[in-house]
Amino acid sequence: MTTRVDIIEVSPRDGIQNEKTLLSTQTKLELIDRATAAGIRAFEVTSFVNPKRVPQMADAGEVAQSLKKRSDTRYIGLVLNERGFERARLSGLEDVNCVVVATETFNRRNQGVAVDDTMADIARIAAMAHDSGVRMGVTIGAAFGCPFEGEVTVERVTEIAARLAELKPFEIALADTIGVAAPSDIKAKFSAVAREIGGIALRCHLHNTRNTGLANAVAAIESGVTRIDSSIGGVGGCPFAPAATGNIPTEDLVYMLDRMGVETGVDAQALIDTAQWLGAMLGVSPPGMLQRAGMFPPAAGAAA
Amino acid sequence: MTTRVDIIEVSPRDGIQNEKTLLSTQTKLELIDRATAAGIRAFEVTSFVNPKRVPQMADAGEVAQSLKKRSDTRYIGLVLNERGFERARLSGLEDVNCVVVATETFNRRNQGVAVDDTMADIARIAAMAHDSGVRMGVTIGAAFGCPFEGEVTVERVTEIAARLAELKPFEIALADTIGVAAPSDIKAKFSAVAREIGGIALRCHLHNTRNTGLANAVAAIESGVTRIDSSIGGVGGCPFAPAATGNIPTEDLVYMLDRMGVETGVDAQALIDTAQWLGAMLGVSPPGMLQRAGMFPPAAGAAA
């Protein structure tokens, strides 16, 4: 098993996109600053989507342009089409992530077109990214189950992954968008996809909807995945997935990985403070559990 | 990995003992009936402790005597001393569980005496159990960390387990009483204890305090454990452990194990209904997540 995992902090995008309270651009930048100070070195910073559909992302360009960039940190913009890619590129981002959903029904709800149309969009974006020196990753959404079509087969996911691999993306993520996977599902699909895509890096995006999130993260790591998406406080959820809940909480993941001897470079205690701050900004009680229970063992001098 | 796990439903004991709302004896019996109907075949039904310290358990004898017992089901009473054992035996229980806490400070808070005194109590109870044909198991509490003393070493746990093994208990449980373990801790301690205790069955008791509960259940199963404690709705917590939260939710565990092909004989959907009923009885919103998110795939005809 790997001894190092790179956490991709998605709270500025997936984490807040479904929240009713709109955060100011300054607050989003502060979130990224705080997470950077805690050791996070990869972010999904925003998404370049229709602000009418996702009002929280209306300031995508401003967020991207205002980042205090570090050379050792990835700043990824989510894009769903060529127009989104152009906005991301013009905002100075050097990392974009595209999405194709594994099922026709959910892809139409999420992107408004058929899977094949989205695949064609991604091929065009791949060409544009190549020409402009931008790194492009792709997430396969609902790879472990769809709220509309139910189970998604291993074959369906590997077929999409194989087609994407021809575009030579920087990474391919499998997303458990609605949080239905068990560790066995994670191992089966990541192993099968790894066989299809050669040396392309794998990334794992989990939601803790049915309490299996951290178990699935362990399964992903045991399957060779070294890039895991998570969200400070576990905030988040897809606006187009019914009953979707948050991403796995970054600080809970870091706590677990620390005890397992898997290095992340991230300070869990600093993230507890940020989770509570983010909850206050959003006016919610984040589902993350470490920020309620506290570190173990407690710091010297702390009350039991 | 095993293809069968026996779930020990601890909601009637650990699940409710810390709740402010006192349940009637009839409600406790209905909880056990409902869980039995859902397929549960092992319960911690009550604890024979001082009702002044744990008022919820004041009707322990009445609960035990009123059970509609099935020959294929275990009904375990928690006992902390000889007096508790006598009460359990006179109430007709054929299964008891003792507790020794791995650290001196926590054992004194939980049982009022030193670890060596508790070990002597357990030895006397073992003799009484042997003479009366009662099965005795032992739980090693705080085996993965103590709220007062911090980390607990593998050596400390194996030393206690080895001493207990001399009493030939029916099973030995390791409890993550305050929910601090990571899967690596689970594997290290169960593997080490298994080497010390020969063929005595292992049982795993988890709390989901830091979101690692189901990941730890997987690790326990991968370590050869086939008996796992859980609590419908994830209700529960130890009254003498600061910031303790609930056991792992039975229905969440069953959902995950179902998908992993690990048989439990338990119907997760039936437990969802019982979790919601139990929450209403206690006046709480249970932390279990399947009862919020629902089954996947949803039953035919259900709304997405």
Coordinates of C-alpha atoms in Angstrom, one line a residue, chain B:
Chain B
M1 CA -12.1 -13.1 4.0
T2 CA -15.2 -14.5 5.7
T3 CA -18.4 -14.6 3.9
R4 CA -20.5 -14.6 7.0
V5 CA -20.6 -12.1 9.9
D6 CA -22.8 -12.4 13.0
I7 CA -24.0 -9.0 14.1
I8 CA -24.5 -8.5 17.9
E9 CA -27.1 -5.8 18.3
V10 CA -26.2 -3.7 21.2
S11 CA -28.9 -1.0 21.0
P12 CA -30.9 -2.3 23.9
R13 CA -27.8 -1.9 26.1
D14 CA -25.0 0.4 24.8
G15 CA -27.3 2.1 22.4
I16 CA -29.8 3.5 24.9
Q17 CA -27.9 3.6 28.2
N18 CA -26.7 7.1 27.6
E19 CA -29.9 8.5 26.3
K20 CA -31.9 11.0 28.4
T21 CA -35.3 9.6 27.5
L22 CA -36.0 6.4 29.6
L23 CA -37.6 3.8 27.5
S24 CA -40.3 1.6 29.0
T25 CA -39.6 -2.1 29.4
Q26 CA -42.2 -2.8 26.7
T27 CA -40.5 -0.4 24.3
K28 CA -37.2 -2.2 24.9
L29 CA -38.8 -5.6 24.3
E30 CA -40.4 -4.2 21.1
L31 CA -37.0 -3.0 19.9
I32 CA -35.7 -6.6 20.4
D33 CA -38.7 -8.0 18.6
R34 CA -38.4 -5.7 15.7
A35 CA -34.7 -6.4 15.3
T36 CA -35.4 -10.2 15.6
A37 CA -38.0 -9.8 12.8
A38 CA -35.3 -8.1 10.7
G39 CA -33.0 -11.1 11.2
I40 CA -30.8 -10.2 14.2
R41 CA -29.8 -13.4 16.1
A42 CA -27.6 -12.0 18.9
F43 CA -28.3 -9.1 21.3
E44 CA -26.8 -7.4 24.3
V45 CA -30.2 -7.1 25.9
T46 CA -29.4 -5.1 29.0
S47 CA -26.8 -4.6 31.7
F48 CA -27.0 -5.6 35.4
V49 CA -25.4 -2.5 36.8
N50 CA -26.2 0.0 39.6
P51 CA -29.5 1.7 38.5
K52 CA -28.3 4.9 40.2
R53 CA -25.4 5.1 37.8
V54 CA -27.3 4.0 34.7
P55 CA -31.0 4.6 35.2
Q56 CA -31.9 3.3 31.8
M57 CA -30.9 -0.2 32.9
A58 CA -33.0 -0.2 36.1
D59 CA -35.4 -2.8 34.6
A60 CA -32.6 -5.2 33.5
G61 CA -34.2 -8.2 35.2
E62 CA -37.6 -7.5 33.9
V63 CA -36.3 -7.1 30.3
A64 CA -34.4 -10.4 30.6
Q65 CA -37.3 -12.3 32.1
S66 CA -39.8 -11.0 29.5
L67 CA -37.8 -11.9 26.4
K68 CA -39.6 -14.1 23.8
K69 CA -36.6 -16.3 23.5
R70 CA -35.7 -18.1 20.3
S71 CA -33.4 -21.1 20.4
D72 CA -31.2 -19.8 17.6
T73 CA -30.6 -16.4 19.3
R74 CA -28.1 -15.2 21.9
Y75 CA -29.4 -12.9 24.6
I76 CA -26.4 -11.4 26.4
G77 CA -26.5 -9.5 29.7
L78 CA -23.6 -7.2 30.6
V79 CA -22.3 -7.8 34.1
L80 CA -19.6 -5.9 36.0
N81 CA -19.3 -8.0 39.1
E82 CA -20.6 -11.1 40.9
R83 CA -23.8 -9.5 42.0
G84 CA -24.5 -8.5 38.4
F85 CA -23.8 -12.1 37.3
E86 CA -26.2 -13.5 39.9
R87 CA -29.0 -11.1 38.7
A88 CA -28.4 -12.1 35.1
R89 CA -28.4 -15.8 35.9
L90 CA -31.6 -15.5 38.0
S91 CA -33.2 -13.6 35.2
G92 CA -32.7 -16.7 33.0
L93 CA -29.9 -15.4 30.8
E94 CA -27.5 -18.0 29.5
D95 CA -25.0 -15.5 28.0
V96 CA -23.2 -12.8 29.9
N97 CA -20.5 -10.4 29.0
C98 CA -17.9 -8.9 31.4
V99 CA -15.8 -5.8 30.9
V100 CA -12.3 -4.9 31.8
V101 CA -10.9 -1.6 30.6
A102 CA -7.4 -1.6 29.2
T103 CA -6.3 1.4 31.3
E104 CA -6.3 1.9 35.1
T105 CA -7.9 5.4 35.0
F106 CA -10.8 4.5 32.8
N107 CA -11.3 1.1 34.6
R108 CA -11.6 2.9 37.9
R109 CA -14.1 5.4 36.4
N110 CA -16.2 2.6 34.7
Q111 CA -16.0 -0.1 37.4
G112 CA -14.8 1.7 40.5
V113 CA -11.8 -0.6 41.0
A114 CA -8.3 -1.3 39.7
V115 CA -7.8 -3.5 36.6
D116 CA -6.4 -6.3 38.8
D117 CA -9.5 -6.2 40.9
T118 CA -11.7 -6.4 37.8
M119 CA -9.6 -9.3 36.5
A120 CA -10.1 -11.1 39.8
D121 CA -13.9 -10.4 39.6
I122 CA -14.0 -11.8 36.1
A123 CA -12.1 -15.0 37.3
R124 CA -14.8 -15.5 40.0
I125 CA -17.6 -14.9 37.5
A126 CA -16.0 -17.3 35.1
A127 CA -16.1 -20.0 37.8
M128 CA -19.7 -19.2 38.6
A129 CA -20.6 -19.2 34.9
H130 CA -18.9 -22.6 34.4
D131 CA -20.8 -24.0 37.4
S132 CA -24.2 -22.7 36.2
G133 CA -23.8 -23.5 32.5
V134 CA -23.7 -19.8 31.5
R135 CA -21.5 -18.7 28.6
M136 CA -19.2 -15.8 29.6
G137 CA -17.5 -13.4 27.2
V138 CA -15.3 -10.5 28.0
T139 CA -14.8 -7.1 26.4
I140 CA -11.5 -5.3 26.7
G141 CA -12.7 -1.6 26.8
A142 CA -10.7 1.3 25.5
A143 CA -8.5 -1.2 23.7
F144 CA -7.6 1.4 21.0
G145 CA -7.2 4.5 23.1
C146 CA -8.3 6.0 26.4
P147 CA -9.8 9.4 27.0
F148 CA -7.7 9.8 30.2
E149 CA -4.4 8.0 29.4
G150 CA -4.2 8.4 25.7
E151 CA -2.7 5.7 23.5
V152 CA -3.0 2.0 24.5
T153 CA -0.2 -0.3 23.3
V154 CA -0.7 -3.6 21.5
E155 CA 1.3 -5.2 24.4
R156 CA -1.1 -3.9 27.0
V157 CA -4.1 -5.4 25.1
T158 CA -2.4 -8.7 24.4
E159 CA -1.3 -9.0 28.0
I160 CA -4.9 -8.6 29.2
A161 CA -6.2 -10.9 26.5
A162 CA -3.7 -13.6 27.4
R163 CA -4.8 -13.5 31.1
L164 CA -8.4 -13.6 30.1
A165 CA -7.8 -16.5 27.8
E166 CA -6.7 -18.6 30.8
L167 CA -10.4 -18.4 31.9
K168 CA -11.5 -19.9 28.7
P169 CA -14.2 -17.3 27.9
F170 CA -16.7 -17.9 25.1
E171 CA -15.4 -14.9 23.3
I172 CA -13.1 -11.9 23.7
A173 CA -14.1 -8.5 22.4
L174 CA -11.9 -5.6 21.7
A175 CA -13.8 -2.3 22.1
D176 CA -12.9 1.0 20.5
T177 CA -15.0 2.7 23.3
I178 CA -14.2 6.2 22.3
G179 CA -13.9 5.8 18.6
V180 CA -10.3 6.6 17.9
A181 CA -9.0 3.6 15.9
A182 CA -7.9 3.5 12.3
P183 CA -8.1 0.3 10.3
S184 CA -4.3 -0.3 10.8
D185 CA -4.9 -0.2 14.6
I186 CA -7.7 -2.8 14.3
K187 CA -5.6 -5.1 12.2
A188 CA -2.6 -4.8 14.5
K189 CA -4.5 -5.5 17.7
F190 CA -6.8 -8.2 16.5
S191 CA -4.0 -10.1 14.8
A192 CA -1.8 -9.8 17.9
V193 CA -4.6 -10.9 20.2
A194 CA -5.6 -13.8 17.9
R195 CA -2.0 -15.1 18.3
E196 CA -2.3 -15.0 22.1
I197 CA -5.7 -16.6 22.7
G198 CA -5.7 -19.7 20.6
G199 CA -9.1 -20.6 19.2
I200 CA -11.2 -18.3 21.4
A201 CA -13.6 -16.3 19.2
L202 CA -13.0 -12.7 18.6
R203 CA -15.7 -10.0 18.7
C204 CA -15.3 -6.3 17.7
H205 CA -17.1 -3.4 19.3
L206 CA -16.8 -0.1 17.5
H207 CA -17.9 3.5 17.9
N208 CA -18.1 5.9 14.9
T209 CA -16.9 8.9 16.8
R210 CA -14.3 9.9 14.2
N211 CA -15.9 8.5 11.1
T212 CA -13.7 5.5 10.9
G213 CA -16.4 3.0 12.2
L214 CA -17.2 1.1 9.0
A215 CA -13.6 1.2 7.7
N216 CA -12.7 -0.4 11.0
A217 CA -15.4 -3.0 10.6
V218 CA -13.9 -4.0 7.3
A219 CA -10.5 -4.2 8.8
A220 CA -11.8 -6.4 11.6
I221 CA -13.4 -8.8 9.1
E222 CA -10.2 -8.8 7.1
S223 CA -8.4 -9.8 10.4
G224 CA -10.7 -12.8 10.8
V225 CA -13.3 -11.3 13.2
T226 CA -16.8 -12.7 12.5
R227 CA -18.7 -11.1 15.4
I228 CA -19.3 -7.4 15.2
D229 CA -21.3 -5.2 17.6
S230 CA -23.5 -2.5 16.2
S231 CA -26.5 -0.5 17.1
I232 CA -29.7 0.3 15.2
G233 CA -29.6 3.9 14.1
G234 CA -26.1 4.2 15.5
V235 CA -27.5 5.4 18.8
G236 CA -25.4 5.1 21.9
G237 CA -22.3 6.0 23.8
C238 CA -20.7 5.3 27.1
P239 CA -21.9 7.5 30.0
F240 CA -18.4 7.5 31.5
A241 CA -16.4 8.3 28.4
P242 CA -16.2 12.0 27.5
A243 CA -17.6 13.0 24.1
A244 CA -18.4 9.4 23.3
T245 CA -20.8 8.9 20.4
G246 CA -22.8 6.0 19.0
N247 CA -22.0 2.5 18.0
I248 CA -21.7 1.9 14.3
P249 CA -25.2 1.8 12.8
T250 CA -26.4 -1.7 12.2
E251 CA -28.3 -0.9 9.0
D252 CA -25.3 1.0 7.6
L253 CA -23.1 -2.0 8.3
V254 CA -25.5 -4.4 6.8
Y255 CA -25.9 -2.3 3.7
M256 CA -22.1 -2.3 3.2
L257 CA -21.7 -6.0 3.9
D258 CA -24.6 -6.9 1.6
R259 CA -22.7 -5.2 -1.2
M260 CA -19.5 -6.9 -0.3
G261 CA -21.1 -10.3 -0.5
V262 CA -20.8 -10.8 3.3
E263 CA -23.9 -12.5 4.6
T264 CA -25.5 -11.3 7.9
G265 CA -29.0 -12.7 7.5
V266 CA -30.3 -9.2 8.3
D267 CA -32.7 -7.1 6.3
A268 CA -31.3 -3.5 6.0
Q269 CA -34.6 -2.0 4.9
A270 CA -36.4 -3.4 7.9
L271 CA -33.7 -1.9 10.2
I272 CA -34.2 1.5 8.5
D273 CA -37.8 1.5 9.7
T274 CA -36.7 0.4 13.2
A275 CA -34.0 3.0 13.4
Q276 CA -36.6 5.7 12.6
W277 CA -39.0 4.2 15.2
L278 CA -36.2 4.1 17.8
G279 CA -35.3 7.7 17.1
A280 CA -38.9 8.7 17.6
M281 CA -39.1 6.7 20.9
L282 CA -35.9 8.4 22.2
G283 CA -36.7 11.8 20.8
V284 CA -33.5 12.0 18.8
S285 CA -32.4 12.0 15.2
P286 CA -30.2 8.9 15.0
P287 CA -26.8 9.4 13.3
G288 CA -27.2 6.3 11.1
M289 CA -26.9 7.4 7.5
L290 CA -28.8 4.7 5.5
Q291 CA -32.0 5.7 7.3
R292 CA -31.6 9.2 5.9
A293 CA -30.4 8.4 2.5
G294 CA -32.4 5.2 1.8
M295 CA -31.4 1.9 0.2
F296 CA -29.6 1.6 -3.1
P297 CA -30.8 0.7 -5.6
P298 CA -34.2 2.0 -4.4
A299 CA -37.0 -0.5 -4.4
A300 CA -38.9 -0.7 -7.7
G301 CA -41.5 2.1 -7.8
A302 CA -39.8 4.2 -5.1
A303 CA -39.1 7.8 -6.0
A304 CA -35.5 8.5 -7.0

